[in-house]
PDB file of C-alpha atoms in Angstrom:
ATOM      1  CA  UNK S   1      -8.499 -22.908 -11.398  1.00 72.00           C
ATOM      2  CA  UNK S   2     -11.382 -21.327 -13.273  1.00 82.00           C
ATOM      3  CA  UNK S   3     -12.598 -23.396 -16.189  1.00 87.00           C
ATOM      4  CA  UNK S   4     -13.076 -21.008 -19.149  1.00 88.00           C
ATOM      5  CA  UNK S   5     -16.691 -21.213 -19.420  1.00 92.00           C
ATOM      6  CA  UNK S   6     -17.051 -19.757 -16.151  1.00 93.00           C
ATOM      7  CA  UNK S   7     -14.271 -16.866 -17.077  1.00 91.00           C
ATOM      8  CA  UNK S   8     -16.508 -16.101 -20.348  1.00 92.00           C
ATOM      9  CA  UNK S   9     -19.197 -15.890 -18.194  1.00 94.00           C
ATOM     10  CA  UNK S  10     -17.400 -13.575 -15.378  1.00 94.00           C
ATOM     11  CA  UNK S  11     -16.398 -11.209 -18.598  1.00 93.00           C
ATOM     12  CA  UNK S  12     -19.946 -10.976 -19.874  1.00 95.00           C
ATOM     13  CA  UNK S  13     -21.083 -10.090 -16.397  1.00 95.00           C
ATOM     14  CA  UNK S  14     -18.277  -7.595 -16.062  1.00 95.00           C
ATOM     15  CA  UNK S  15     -18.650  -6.452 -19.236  1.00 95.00           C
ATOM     16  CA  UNK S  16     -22.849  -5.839 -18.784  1.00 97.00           C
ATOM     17  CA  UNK S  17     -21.793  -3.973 -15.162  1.00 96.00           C
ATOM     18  CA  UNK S  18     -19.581  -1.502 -17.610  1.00 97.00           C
ATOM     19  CA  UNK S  19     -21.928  -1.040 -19.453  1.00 97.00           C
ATOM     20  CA  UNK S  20     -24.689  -0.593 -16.751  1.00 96.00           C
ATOM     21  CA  UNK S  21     -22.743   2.134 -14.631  1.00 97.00           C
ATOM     22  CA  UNK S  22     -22.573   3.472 -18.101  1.00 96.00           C
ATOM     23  CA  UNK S  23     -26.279   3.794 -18.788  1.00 97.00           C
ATOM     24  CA  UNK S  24     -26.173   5.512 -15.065  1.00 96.00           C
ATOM     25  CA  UNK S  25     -23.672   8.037 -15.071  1.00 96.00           C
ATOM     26  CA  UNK S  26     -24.961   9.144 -18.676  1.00 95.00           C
ATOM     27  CA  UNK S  27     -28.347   9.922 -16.423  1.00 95.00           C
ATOM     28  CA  UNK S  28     -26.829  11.422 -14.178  1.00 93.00           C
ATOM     29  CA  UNK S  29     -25.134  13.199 -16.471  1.00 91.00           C
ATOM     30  CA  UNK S  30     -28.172  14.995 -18.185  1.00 92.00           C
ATOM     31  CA  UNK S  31     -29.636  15.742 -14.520  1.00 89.00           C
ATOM     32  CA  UNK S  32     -31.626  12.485 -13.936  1.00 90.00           C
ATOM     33  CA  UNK S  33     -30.744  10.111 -11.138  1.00 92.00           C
ATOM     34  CA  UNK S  34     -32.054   6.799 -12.225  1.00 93.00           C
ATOM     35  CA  UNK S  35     -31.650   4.713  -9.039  1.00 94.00           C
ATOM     36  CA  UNK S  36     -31.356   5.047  -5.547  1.00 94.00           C
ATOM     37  CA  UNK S  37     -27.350   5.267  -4.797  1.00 92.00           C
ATOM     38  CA  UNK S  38     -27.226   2.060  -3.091  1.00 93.00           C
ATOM     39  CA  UNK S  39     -29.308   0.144  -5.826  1.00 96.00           C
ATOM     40  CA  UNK S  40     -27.138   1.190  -8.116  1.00 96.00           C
ATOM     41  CA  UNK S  41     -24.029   1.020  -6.860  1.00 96.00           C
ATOM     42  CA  UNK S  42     -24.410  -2.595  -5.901  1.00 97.00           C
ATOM     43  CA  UNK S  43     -25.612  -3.796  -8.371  1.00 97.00           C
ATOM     44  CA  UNK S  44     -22.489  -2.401 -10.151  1.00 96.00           C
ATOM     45  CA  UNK S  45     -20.259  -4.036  -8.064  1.00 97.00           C
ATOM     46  CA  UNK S  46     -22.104  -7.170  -8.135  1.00 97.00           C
ATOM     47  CA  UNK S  47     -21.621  -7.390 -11.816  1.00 96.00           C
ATOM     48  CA  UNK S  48     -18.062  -5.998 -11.714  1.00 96.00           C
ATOM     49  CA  UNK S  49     -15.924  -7.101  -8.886  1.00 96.00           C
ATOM     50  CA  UNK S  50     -16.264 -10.972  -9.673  1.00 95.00           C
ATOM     51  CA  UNK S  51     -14.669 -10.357 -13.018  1.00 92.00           C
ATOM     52  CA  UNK S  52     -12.180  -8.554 -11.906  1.00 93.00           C
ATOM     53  CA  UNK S  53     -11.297 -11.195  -9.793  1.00 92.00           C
ATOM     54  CA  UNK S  54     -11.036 -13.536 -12.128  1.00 91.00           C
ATOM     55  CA  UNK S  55      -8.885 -11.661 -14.465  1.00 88.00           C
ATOM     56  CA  UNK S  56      -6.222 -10.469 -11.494  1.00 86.00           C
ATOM     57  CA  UNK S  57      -6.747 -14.789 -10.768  1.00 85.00           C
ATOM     58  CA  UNK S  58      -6.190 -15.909 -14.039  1.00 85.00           C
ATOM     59  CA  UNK S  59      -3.535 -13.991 -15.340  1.00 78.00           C
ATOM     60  CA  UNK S  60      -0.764 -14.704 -12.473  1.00 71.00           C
ATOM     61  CA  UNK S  61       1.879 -17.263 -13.786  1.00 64.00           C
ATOM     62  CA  UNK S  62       3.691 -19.969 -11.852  1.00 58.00           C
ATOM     63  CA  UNK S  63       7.298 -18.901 -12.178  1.00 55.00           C
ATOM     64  CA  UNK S  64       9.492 -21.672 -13.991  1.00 59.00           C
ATOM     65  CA  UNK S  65      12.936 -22.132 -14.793  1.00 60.00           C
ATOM     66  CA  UNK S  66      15.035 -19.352 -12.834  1.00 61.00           C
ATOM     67  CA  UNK S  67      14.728 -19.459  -9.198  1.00 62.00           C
ATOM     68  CA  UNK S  68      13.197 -16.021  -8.095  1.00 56.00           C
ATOM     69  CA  UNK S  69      14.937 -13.000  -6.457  1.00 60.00           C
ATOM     70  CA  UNK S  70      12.877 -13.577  -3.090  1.00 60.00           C
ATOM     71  CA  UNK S  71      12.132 -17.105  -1.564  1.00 58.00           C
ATOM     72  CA  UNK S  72       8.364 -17.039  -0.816  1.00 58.00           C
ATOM     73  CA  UNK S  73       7.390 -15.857  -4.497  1.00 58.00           C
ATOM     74  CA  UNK S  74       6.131 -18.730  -6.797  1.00 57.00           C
ATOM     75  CA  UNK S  75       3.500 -17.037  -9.339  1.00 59.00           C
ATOM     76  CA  UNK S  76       4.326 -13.400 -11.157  1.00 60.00           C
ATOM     77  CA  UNK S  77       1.218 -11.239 -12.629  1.00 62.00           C
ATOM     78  CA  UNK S  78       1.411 -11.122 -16.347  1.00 60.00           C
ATOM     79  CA  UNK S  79       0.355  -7.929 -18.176  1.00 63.00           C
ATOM     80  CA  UNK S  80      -2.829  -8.298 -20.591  1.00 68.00           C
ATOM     81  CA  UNK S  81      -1.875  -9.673 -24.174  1.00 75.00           C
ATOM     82  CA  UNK S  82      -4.481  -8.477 -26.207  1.00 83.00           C
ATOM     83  CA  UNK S  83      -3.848  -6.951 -29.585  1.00 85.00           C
ATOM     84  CA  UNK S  84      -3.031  -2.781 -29.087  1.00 88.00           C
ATOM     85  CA  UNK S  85      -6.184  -1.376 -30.783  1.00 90.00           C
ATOM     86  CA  UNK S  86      -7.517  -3.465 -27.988  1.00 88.00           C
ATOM     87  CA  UNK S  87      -5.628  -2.130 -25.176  1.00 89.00           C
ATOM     88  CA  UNK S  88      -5.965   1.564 -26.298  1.00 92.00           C
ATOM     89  CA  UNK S  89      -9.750   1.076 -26.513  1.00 93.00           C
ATOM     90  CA  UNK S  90     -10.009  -0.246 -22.942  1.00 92.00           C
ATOM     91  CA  UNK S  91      -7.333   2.695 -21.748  1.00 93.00           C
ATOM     92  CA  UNK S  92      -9.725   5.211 -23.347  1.00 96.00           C
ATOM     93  CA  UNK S  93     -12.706   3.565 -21.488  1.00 96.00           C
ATOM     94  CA  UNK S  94     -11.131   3.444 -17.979  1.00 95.00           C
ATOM     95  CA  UNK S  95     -10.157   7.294 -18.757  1.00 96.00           C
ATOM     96  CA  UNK S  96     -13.871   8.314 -19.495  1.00 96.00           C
ATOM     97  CA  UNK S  97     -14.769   6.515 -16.452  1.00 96.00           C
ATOM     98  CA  UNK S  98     -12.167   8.084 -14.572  1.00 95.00           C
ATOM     99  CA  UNK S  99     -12.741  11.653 -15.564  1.00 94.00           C
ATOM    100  CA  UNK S 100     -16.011  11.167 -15.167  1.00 93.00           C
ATOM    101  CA  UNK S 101     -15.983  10.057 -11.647  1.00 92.00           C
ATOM    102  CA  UNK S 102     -13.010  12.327 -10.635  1.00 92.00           C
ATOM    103  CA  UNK S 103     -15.630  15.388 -12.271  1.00 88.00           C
ATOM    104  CA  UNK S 104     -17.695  14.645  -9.933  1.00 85.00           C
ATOM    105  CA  UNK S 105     -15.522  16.726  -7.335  1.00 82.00           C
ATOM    106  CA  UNK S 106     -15.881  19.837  -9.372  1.00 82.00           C
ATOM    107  CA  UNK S 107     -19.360  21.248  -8.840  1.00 74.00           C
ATOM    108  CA  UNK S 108     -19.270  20.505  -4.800  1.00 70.00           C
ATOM    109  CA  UNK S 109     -20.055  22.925  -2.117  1.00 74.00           C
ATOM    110  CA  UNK S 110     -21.786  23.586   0.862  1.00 74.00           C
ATOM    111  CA  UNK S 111     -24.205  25.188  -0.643  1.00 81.00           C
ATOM    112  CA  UNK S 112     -25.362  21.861  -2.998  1.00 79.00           C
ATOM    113  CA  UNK S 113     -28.251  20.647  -2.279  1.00 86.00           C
ATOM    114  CA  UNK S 114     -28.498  17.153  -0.929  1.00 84.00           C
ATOM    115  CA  UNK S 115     -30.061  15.425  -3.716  1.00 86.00           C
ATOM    116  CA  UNK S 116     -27.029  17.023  -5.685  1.00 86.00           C
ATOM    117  CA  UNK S 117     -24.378  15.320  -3.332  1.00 86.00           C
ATOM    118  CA  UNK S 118     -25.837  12.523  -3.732  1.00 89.00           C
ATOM    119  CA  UNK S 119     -26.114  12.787  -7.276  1.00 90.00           C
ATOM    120  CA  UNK S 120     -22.294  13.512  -7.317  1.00 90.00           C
ATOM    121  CA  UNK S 121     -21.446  10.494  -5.105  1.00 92.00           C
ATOM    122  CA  UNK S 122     -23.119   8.018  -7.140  1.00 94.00           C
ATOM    123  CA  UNK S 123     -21.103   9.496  -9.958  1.00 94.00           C
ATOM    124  CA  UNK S 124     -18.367   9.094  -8.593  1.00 95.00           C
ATOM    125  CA  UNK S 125     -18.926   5.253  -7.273  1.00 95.00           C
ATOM    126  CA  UNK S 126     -20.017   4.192 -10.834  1.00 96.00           C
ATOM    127  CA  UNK S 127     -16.955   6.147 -12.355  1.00 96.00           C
ATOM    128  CA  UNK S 128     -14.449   4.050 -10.127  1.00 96.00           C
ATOM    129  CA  UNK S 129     -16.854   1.005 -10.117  1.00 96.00           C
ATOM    130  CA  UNK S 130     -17.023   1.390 -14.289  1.00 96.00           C
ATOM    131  CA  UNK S 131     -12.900   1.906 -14.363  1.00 96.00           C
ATOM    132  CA  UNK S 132     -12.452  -1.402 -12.134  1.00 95.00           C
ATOM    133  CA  UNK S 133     -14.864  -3.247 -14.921  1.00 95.00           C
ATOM    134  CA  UNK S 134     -13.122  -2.660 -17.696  1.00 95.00           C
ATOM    135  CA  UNK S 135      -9.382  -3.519 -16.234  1.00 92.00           C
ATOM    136  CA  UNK S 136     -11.271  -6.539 -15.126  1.00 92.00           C
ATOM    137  CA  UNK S 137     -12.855  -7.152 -18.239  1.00 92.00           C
ATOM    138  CA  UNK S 138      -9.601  -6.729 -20.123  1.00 92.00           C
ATOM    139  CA  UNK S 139      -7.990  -8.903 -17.900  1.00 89.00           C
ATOM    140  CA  UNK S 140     -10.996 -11.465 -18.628  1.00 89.00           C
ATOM    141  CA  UNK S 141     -10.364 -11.158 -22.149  1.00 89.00           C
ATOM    142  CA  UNK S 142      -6.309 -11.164 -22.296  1.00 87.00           C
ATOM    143  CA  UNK S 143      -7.121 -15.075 -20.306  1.00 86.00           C
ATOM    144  CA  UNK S 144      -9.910 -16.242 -22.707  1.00 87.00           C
ATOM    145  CA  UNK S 145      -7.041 -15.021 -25.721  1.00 84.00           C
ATOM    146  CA  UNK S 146      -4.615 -16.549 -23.991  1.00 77.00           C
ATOM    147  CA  UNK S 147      -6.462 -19.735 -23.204  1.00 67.00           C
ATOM    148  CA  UNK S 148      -7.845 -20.044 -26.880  1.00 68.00           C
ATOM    149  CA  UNK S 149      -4.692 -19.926 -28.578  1.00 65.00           C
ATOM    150  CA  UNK S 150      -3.478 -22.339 -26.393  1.00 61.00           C
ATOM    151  CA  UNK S 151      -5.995 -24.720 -26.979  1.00 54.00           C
ATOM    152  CA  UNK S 152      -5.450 -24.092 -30.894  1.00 48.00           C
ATOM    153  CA  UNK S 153      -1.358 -24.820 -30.830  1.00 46.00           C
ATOM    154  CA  UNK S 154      -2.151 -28.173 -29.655  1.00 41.00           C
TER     155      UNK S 154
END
């Protein structure tokens, strides 16, 4: 089990990743490529994918009571329960990272040049790196909630 200090601390770094692949694709964005793609795209995942983990972790629930519909299942995946001006604000955020990844595609050719490409493919790694950090930092959160008013009903 993850205690929640090191959740919190899984959400910060997930959160800081979003926020760095950000700060990237908004260079890239205005024509300057501000790291290497490989610097930057690890680093992103480094700060992203651990989070994620933890919220995909945290939120599966032991089933109880009714016997499930298959044998080998014993723990479901609950959805997020975070308030809805929460939820649309993280949909809108995994959009904008999505569009702006999937825009990547757009300008392509043969023709680009190959500081263009790779321009493009770092755009698109940080706009599906981004997307993955903040499902996983809204996953993150929807535990911590979950966890704290837990604690607080005792």
């Amino acid at each position: 089990m993850i205690s929640r200090r090191m959740l919190l601390l899984l959400d910060l770094m997930c959160v800081v990743g979003v926020a760095w692949a950000a700060v990237l694709i908004g260079g890239l964005l205005a024509g300057v490529r501000l790291l290497p793609t490989g610097v930057a795209v690890i680093v992103t995942a480094v700060l992203v994918l651990p989070g994620f983990t933890a919220g995909l972790i945290t939120n599966r629930r032991v089933v109880l009571g009714r016997k499930p519909q298959s044998g080998w299942i014993r723990s479901v995946w609950a959805p997020p329960d975070l308030p809805h001006w929460g939820l649309v604000l993280s949909g809108l955020a995994l959009l904008a990272f999505w569009v702006a990844g999937m825009s990547a595609f757009i300008p392509m050719n043969e023709t680009a040049p190959a500081d263009a490409v790779a321009a493009y493919q770092q755009r698109f790694a940080l706009g599906m790196l981004g997307g993955v950090g903040v499902g996983g930092s809204t996953l993150a959160a929807a535990s911590l909630l979950r966890v704290r008013r837990g604690a607080g009903a005792r």
